[in-house]
mmCIF file of C-alpha atoms and ligand atoms in Angstrom:
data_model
loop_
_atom_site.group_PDB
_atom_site.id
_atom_site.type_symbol
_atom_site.label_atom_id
_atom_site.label_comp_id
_atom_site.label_asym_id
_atom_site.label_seq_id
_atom_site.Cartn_x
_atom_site.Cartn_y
_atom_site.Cartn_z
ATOM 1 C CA UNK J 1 0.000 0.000 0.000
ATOM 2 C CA UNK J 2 1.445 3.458 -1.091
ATOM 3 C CA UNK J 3 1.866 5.724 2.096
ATOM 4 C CA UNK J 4 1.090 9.547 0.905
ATOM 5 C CA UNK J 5 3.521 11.597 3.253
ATOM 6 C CA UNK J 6 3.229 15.964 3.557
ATOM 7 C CA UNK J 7 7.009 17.711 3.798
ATOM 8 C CA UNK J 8 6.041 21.403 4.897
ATOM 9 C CA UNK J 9 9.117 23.006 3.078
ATOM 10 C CA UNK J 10 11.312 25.919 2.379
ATOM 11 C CA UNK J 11 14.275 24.699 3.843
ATOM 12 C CA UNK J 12 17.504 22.806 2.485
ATOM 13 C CA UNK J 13 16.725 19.894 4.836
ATOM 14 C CA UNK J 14 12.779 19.583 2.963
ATOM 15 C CA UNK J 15 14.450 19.546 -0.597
ATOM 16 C CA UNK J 16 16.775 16.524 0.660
ATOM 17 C CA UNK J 17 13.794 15.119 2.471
ATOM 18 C CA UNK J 18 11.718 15.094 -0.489
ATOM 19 C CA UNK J 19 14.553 13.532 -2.929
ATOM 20 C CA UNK J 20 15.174 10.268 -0.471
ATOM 21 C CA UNK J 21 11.226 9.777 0.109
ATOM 22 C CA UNK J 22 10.658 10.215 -3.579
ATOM 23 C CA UNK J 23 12.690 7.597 -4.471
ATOM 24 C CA UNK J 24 11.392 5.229 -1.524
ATOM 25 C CA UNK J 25 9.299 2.452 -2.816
ATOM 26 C CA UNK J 26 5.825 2.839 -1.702
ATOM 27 C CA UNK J 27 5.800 6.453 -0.440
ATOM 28 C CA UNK J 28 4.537 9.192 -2.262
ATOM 29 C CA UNK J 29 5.848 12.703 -1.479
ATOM 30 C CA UNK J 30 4.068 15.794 -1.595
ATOM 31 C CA UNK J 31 6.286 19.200 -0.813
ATOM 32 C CA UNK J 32 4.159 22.999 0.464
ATOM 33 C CA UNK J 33 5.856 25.925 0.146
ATOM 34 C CA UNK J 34 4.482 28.964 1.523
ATOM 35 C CA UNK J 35 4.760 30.861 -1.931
ATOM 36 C CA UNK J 36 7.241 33.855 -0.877
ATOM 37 C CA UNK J 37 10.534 32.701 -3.308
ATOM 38 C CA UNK J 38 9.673 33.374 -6.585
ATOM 39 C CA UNK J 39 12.169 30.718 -7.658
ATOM 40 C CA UNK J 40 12.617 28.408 -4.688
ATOM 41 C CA UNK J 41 14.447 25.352 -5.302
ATOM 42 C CA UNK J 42 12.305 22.439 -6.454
ATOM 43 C CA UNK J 43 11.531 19.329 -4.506
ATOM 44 C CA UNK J 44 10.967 16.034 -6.025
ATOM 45 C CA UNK J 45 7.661 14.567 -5.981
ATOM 46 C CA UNK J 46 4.603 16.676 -5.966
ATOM 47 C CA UNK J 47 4.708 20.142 -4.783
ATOM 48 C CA UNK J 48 2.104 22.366 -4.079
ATOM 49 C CA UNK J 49 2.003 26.312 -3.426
ATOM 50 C CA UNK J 50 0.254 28.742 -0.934
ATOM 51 C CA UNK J 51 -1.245 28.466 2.303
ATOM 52 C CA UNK J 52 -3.975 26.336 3.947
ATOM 53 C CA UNK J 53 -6.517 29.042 5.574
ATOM 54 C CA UNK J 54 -5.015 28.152 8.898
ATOM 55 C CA UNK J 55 -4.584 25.041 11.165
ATOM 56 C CA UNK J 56 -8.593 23.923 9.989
ATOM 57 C CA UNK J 57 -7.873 24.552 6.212
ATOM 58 C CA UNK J 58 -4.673 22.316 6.708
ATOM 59 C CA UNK J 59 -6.866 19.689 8.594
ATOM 60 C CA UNK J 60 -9.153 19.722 5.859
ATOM 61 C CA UNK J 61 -6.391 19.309 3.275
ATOM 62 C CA UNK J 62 -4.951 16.336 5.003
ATOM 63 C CA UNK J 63 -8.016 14.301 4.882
ATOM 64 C CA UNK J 64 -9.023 15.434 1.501
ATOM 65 C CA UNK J 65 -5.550 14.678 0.311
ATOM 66 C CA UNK J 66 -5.181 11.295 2.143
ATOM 67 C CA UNK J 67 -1.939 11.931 3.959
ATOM 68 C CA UNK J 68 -0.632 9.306 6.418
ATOM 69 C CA UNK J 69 2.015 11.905 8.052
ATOM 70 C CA UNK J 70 3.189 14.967 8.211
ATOM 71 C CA UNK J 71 6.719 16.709 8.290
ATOM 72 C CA UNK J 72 7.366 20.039 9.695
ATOM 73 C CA UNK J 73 10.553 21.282 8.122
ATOM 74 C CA UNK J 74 9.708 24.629 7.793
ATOM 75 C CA UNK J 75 11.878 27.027 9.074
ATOM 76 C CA UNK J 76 13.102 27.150 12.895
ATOM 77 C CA UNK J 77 11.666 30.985 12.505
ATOM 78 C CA UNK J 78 8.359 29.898 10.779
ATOM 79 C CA UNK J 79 6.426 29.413 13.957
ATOM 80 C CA UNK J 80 2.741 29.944 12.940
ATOM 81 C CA UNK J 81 2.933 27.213 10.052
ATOM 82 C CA UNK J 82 4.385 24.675 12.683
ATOM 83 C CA UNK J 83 1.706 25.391 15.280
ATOM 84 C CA UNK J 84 -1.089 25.324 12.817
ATOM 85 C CA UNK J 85 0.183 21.913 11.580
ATOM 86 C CA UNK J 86 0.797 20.614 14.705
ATOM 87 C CA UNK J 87 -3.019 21.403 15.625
ATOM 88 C CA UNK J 88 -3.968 19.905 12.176
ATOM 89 C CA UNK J 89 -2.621 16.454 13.034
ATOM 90 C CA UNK J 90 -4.073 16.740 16.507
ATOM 91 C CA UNK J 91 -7.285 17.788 15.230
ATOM 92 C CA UNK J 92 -6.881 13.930 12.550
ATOM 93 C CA UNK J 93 -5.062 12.038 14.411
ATOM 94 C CA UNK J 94 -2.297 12.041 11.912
ATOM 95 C CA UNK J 95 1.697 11.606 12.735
ATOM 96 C CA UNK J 96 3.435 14.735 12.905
ATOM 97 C CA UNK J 97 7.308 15.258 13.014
ATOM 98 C CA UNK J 98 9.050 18.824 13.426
ATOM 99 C CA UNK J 99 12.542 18.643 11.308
ATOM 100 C CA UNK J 100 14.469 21.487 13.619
ATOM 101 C CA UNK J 101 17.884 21.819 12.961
ATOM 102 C CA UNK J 102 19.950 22.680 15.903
ATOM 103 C CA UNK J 103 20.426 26.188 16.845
ATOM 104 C CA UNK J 104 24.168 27.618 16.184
ATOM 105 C CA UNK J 105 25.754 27.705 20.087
ATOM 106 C CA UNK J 106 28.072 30.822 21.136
ATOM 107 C CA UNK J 107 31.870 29.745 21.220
ATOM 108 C CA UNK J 108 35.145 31.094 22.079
ATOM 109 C CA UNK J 109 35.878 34.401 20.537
ATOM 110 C CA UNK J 110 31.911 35.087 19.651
ATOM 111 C CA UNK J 111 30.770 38.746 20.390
ATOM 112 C CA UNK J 112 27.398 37.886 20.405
ATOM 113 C CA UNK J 113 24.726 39.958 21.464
ATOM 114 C CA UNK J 114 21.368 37.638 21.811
ATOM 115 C CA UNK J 115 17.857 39.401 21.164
ATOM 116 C CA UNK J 116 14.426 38.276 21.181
ATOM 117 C CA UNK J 117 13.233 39.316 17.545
ATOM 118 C CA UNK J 118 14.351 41.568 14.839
ATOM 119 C CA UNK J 119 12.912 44.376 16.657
ATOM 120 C CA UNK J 120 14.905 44.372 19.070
ATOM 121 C CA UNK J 121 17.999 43.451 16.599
ATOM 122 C CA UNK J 122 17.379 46.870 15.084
ATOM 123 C CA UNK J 123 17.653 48.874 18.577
ATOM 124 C CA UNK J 124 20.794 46.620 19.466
ATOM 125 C CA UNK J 125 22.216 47.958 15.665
ATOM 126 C CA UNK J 126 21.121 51.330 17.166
ATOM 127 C CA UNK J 127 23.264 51.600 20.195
ATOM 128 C CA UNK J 128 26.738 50.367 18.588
ATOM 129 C CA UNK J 129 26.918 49.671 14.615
ATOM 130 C CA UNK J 130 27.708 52.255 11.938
ATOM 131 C CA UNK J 131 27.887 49.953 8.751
ATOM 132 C CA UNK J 132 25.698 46.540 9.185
ATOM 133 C CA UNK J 133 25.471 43.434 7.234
ATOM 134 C CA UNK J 134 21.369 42.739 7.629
ATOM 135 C CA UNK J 135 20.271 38.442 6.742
ATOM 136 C CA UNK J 136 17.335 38.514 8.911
ATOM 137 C CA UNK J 137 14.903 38.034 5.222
ATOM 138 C CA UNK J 138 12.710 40.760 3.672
ATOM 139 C CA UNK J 139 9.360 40.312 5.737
ATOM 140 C CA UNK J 140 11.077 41.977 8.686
ATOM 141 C CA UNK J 141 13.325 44.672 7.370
ATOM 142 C CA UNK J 142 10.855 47.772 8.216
ATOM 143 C CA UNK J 143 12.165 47.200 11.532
ATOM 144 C CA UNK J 144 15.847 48.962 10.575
ATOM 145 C CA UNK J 145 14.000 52.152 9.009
ATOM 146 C CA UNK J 146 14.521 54.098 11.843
ATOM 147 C CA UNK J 147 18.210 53.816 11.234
ATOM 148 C CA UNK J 148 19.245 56.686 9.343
ATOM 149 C CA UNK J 149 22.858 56.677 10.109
ATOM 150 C CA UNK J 150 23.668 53.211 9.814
ATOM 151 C CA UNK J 151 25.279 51.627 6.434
ATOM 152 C CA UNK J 152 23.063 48.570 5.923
ATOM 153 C CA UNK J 153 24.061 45.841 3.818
ATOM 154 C CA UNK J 154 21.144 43.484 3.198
ATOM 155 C CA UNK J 155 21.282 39.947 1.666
ATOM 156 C CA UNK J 156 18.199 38.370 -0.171
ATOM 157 C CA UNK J 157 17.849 35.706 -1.513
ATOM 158 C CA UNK J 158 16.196 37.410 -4.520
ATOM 159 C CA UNK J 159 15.290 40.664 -5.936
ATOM 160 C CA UNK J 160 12.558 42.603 -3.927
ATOM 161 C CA UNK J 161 9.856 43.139 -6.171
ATOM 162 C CA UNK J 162 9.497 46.774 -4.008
ATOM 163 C CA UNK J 163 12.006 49.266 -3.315
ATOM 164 C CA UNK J 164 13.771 48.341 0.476
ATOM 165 C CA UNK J 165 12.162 50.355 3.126
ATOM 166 C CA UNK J 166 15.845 51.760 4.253
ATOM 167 C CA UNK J 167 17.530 54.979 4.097
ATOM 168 C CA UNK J 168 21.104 54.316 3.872
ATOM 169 C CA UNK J 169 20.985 50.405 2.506
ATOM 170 C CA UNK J 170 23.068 48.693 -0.131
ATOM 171 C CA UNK J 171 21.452 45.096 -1.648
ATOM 172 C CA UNK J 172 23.506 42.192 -2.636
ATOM 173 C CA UNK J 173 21.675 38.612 -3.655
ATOM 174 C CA UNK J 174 23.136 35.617 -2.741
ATOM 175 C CA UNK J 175 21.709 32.222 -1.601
ATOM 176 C CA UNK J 176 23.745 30.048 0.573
ATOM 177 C CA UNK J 177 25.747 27.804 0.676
ATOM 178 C CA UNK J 178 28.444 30.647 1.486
ATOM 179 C CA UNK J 179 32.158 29.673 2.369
ATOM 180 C CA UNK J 180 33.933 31.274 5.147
ATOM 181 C CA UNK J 181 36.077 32.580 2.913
ATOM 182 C CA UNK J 182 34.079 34.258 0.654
ATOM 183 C CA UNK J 183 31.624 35.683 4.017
ATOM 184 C CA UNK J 184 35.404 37.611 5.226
ATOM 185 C CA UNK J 185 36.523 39.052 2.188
ATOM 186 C CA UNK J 186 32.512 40.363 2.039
ATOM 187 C CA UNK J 187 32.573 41.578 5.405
ATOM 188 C CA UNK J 188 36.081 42.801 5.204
ATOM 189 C CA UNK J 189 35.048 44.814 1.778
ATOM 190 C CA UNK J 190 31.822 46.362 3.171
ATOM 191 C CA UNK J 191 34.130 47.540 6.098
ATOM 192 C CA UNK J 192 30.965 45.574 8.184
ATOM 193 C CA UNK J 193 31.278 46.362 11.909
ATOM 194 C CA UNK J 194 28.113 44.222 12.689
ATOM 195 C CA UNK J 195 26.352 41.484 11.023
ATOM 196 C CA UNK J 196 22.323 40.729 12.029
ATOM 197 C CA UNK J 197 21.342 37.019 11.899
ATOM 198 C CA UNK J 198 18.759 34.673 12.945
ATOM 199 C CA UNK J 199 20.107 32.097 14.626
ATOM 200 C CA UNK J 200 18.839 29.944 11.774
ATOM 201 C CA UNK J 201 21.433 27.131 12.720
ATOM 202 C CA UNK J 202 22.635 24.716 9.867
ATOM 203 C CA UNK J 203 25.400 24.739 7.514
ATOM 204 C CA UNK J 204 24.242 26.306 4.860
ATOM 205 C CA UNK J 205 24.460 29.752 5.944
ATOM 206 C CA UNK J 206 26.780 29.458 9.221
ATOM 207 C CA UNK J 207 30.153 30.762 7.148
ATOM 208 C CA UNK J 208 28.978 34.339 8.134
ATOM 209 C CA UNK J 209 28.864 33.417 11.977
ATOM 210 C CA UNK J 210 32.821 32.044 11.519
ATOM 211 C CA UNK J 211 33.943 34.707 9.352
ATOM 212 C CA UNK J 212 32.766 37.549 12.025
ATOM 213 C CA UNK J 213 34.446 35.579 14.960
ATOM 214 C CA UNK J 214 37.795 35.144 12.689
ATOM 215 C CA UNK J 215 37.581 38.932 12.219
ATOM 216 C CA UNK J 216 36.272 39.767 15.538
ATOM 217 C CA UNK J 217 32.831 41.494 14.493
ATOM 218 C CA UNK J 218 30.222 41.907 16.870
ATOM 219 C CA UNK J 219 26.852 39.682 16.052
ATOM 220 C CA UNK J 220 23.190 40.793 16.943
ATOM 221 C CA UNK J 221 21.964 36.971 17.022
ATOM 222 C CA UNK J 222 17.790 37.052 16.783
ATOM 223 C CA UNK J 223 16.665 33.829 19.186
ATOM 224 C CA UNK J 224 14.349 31.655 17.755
ATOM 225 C CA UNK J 225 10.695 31.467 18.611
ATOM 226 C CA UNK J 226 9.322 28.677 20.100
ATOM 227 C CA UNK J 227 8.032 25.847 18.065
ATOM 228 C CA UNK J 228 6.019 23.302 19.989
ATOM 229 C CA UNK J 229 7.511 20.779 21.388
ATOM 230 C CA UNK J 230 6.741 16.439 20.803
ATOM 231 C CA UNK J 231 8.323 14.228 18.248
ATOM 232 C CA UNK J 232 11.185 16.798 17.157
ATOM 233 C CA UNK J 233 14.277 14.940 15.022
ATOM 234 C CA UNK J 234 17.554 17.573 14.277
ATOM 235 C CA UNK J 235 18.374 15.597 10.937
ATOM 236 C CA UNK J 236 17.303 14.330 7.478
ATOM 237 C CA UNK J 237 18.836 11.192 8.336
ATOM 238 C CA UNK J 238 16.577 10.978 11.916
ATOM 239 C CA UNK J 239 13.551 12.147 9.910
ATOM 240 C CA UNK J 240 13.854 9.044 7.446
ATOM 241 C CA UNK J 241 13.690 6.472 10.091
ATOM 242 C CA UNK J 242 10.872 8.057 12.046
ATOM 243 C CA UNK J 243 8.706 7.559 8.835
ATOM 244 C CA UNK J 244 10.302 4.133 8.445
ATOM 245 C CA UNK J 245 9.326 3.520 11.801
ATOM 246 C CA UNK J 246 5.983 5.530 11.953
ATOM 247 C CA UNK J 247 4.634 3.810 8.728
ATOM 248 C CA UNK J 248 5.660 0.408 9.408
HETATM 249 P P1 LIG O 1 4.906 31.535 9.197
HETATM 250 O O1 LIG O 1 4.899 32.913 9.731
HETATM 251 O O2 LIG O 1 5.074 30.403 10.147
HETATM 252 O O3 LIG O 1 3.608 31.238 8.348
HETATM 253 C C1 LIG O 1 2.702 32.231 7.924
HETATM 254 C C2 LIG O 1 1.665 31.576 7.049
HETATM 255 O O4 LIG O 1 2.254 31.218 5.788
HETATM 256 C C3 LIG O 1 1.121 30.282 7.607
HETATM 257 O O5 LIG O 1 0.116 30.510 8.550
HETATM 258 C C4 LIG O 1 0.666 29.568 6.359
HETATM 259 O O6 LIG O 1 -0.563 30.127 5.881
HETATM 260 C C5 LIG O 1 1.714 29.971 5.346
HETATM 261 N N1 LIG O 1 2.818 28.995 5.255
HETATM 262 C C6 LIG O 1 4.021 29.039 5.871
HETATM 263 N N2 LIG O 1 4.782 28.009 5.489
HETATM 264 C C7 LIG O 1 4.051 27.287 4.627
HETATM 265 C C8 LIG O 1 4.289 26.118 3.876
HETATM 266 N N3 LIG O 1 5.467 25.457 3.946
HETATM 267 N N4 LIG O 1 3.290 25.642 3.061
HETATM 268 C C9 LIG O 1 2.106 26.307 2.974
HETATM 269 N N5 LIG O 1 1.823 27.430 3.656
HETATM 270 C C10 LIG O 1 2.784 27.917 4.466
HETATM 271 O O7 LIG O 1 6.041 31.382 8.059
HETATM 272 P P2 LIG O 1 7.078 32.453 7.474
HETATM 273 O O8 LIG O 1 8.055 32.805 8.527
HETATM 274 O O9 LIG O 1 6.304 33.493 6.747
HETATM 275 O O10 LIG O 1 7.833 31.531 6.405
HETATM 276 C C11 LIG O 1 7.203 31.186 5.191
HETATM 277 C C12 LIG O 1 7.993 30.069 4.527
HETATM 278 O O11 LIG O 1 9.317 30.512 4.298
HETATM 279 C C13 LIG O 1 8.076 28.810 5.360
HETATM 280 O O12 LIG O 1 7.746 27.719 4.529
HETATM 281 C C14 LIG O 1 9.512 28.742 5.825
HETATM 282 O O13 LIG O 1 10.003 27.423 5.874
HETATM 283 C C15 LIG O 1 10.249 29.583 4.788
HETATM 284 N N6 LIG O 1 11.367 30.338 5.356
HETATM 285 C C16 LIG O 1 11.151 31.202 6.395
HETATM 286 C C17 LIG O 1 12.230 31.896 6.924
HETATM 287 C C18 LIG O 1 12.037 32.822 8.100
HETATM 288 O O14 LIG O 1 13.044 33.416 8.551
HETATM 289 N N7 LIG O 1 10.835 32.986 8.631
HETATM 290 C C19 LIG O 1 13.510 31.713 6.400
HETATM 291 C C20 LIG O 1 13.686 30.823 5.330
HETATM 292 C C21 LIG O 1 12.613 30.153 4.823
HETATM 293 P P3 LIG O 1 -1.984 29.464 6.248
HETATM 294 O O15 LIG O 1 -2.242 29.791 7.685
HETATM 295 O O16 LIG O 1 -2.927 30.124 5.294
HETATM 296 O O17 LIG O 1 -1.868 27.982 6.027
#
């Protein structure tokens, strides 16, 4: 019997997800993206686009859709899609898995300052920076136009489709993966005092993190918000035998 299994995706980890499922005999993969990348990297399998109307419109789509489980590997800052689908498979009784990779931890030579959202990343930026490198995403960046005499340097992953909201900002696109190499000589020719992160953990994007320890820059980490706790696995690798064993 073919097992019908829901990634919630826009990360790395949900495109490798979706390439070992899809080629796993008798499961059949089907990816959701929230729709915010105009060119997001394709999953294997099915893939569908947009969101549900909420944790009932999800709990509707899982029955109509005939899903056997469902895994979270949305974002670690994507909380509202990983509450609504944890509801969801509440609400039908369906296995649910958050995918969280771990966060990145403070180490030796880290000037980290720690803040609860980008808010209050922007009023940290306030107090000490004078030329900025910004990755926090676009959704959030009206939170730095009330610095007018700060240099920021924002990285998107594509071209807004609107002007930024920023007086004194500078826009370079770049998707990860990023070498540590390639993060210092960016840092080092932006003359960046400060970079602004989430603490998205993962590889993919952690070069930036090394590079402003190697060069001794000061980091305005974002924490993450809370996602709810249960059957959370940190890997791809941990994901694939939770199905193995949840579908048995
Ligand atoms: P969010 O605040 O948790 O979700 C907002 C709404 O977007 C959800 O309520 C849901 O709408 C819809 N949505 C989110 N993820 C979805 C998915 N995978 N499939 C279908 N609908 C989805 O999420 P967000 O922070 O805006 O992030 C949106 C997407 O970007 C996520 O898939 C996430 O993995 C990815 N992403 C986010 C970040 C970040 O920093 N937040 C970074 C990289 C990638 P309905 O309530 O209508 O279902």
């Amino acid at each position: 019997m073919t097992r019908r299994i829901l990634i919630l995706g826009g990360t790395g980890e949900a495109v490798a997800l979706a390439e070992r499922l899809h080629s796993t005999p008798g499961i059949d993969v089907v990816s959701s993206l929230a729709g915010r990348t105009r060119a997001p990297n394709r999953p294997q399998g099915d893939m569908r686009v947009g969101g549900f109307g909420g944790a009932e419109g999800l709990a509707r789509y899982l029955r109509e859709a005939r899903i056997d489980a469902v895994i979270d590997a949305t974002h670690p800052f994507a909380a509202r899609i990983s509450t609504h689908a944890a509801t969801a498979c509440d609400t039908t009784a369906i296995p649910y898995l958050l995918l969280l990779r771990p966060p990145w931890i403070r180490q030796t030579g880290d000037r980290w300052a720690e803040v609860d959202d980008v808010s209050a990343a922007a009023d940290a930026l306030a107090a000490t920076a004078k030329r900025a490198l910004v990755t926090v995403g676009r959704q959030e960046l009206h939170a730095f136009a009330r610095l007018r005499h700060i240099h920021l340097v924002v990285r998107l992953v594509e071209p807004p489709s609107e002007p930024l909201p920023l007086a004194d900002c500078e826009l370079i696109v770049g998707r990860g993966p990023f070498s540590v190499a390639d993060e210092r000589q960016l840092l080092t020719k932006h003359r960046i005092d400060t970079v602004v992160s989430k603490n998205s953990g993962g590889e993919s994007t952690r070069a930036k993190i090394v590079a402003a320890r190697e060069l001794g820059l000061a980091v305005v980490m974002v924490r993450r918000p809370a996602k709810r706790a249960g059957a959370v696995f940190g890997s791809v690798e941990d994901a694939l035998k939770w199905v193995s064993a949840t579908l048995a």
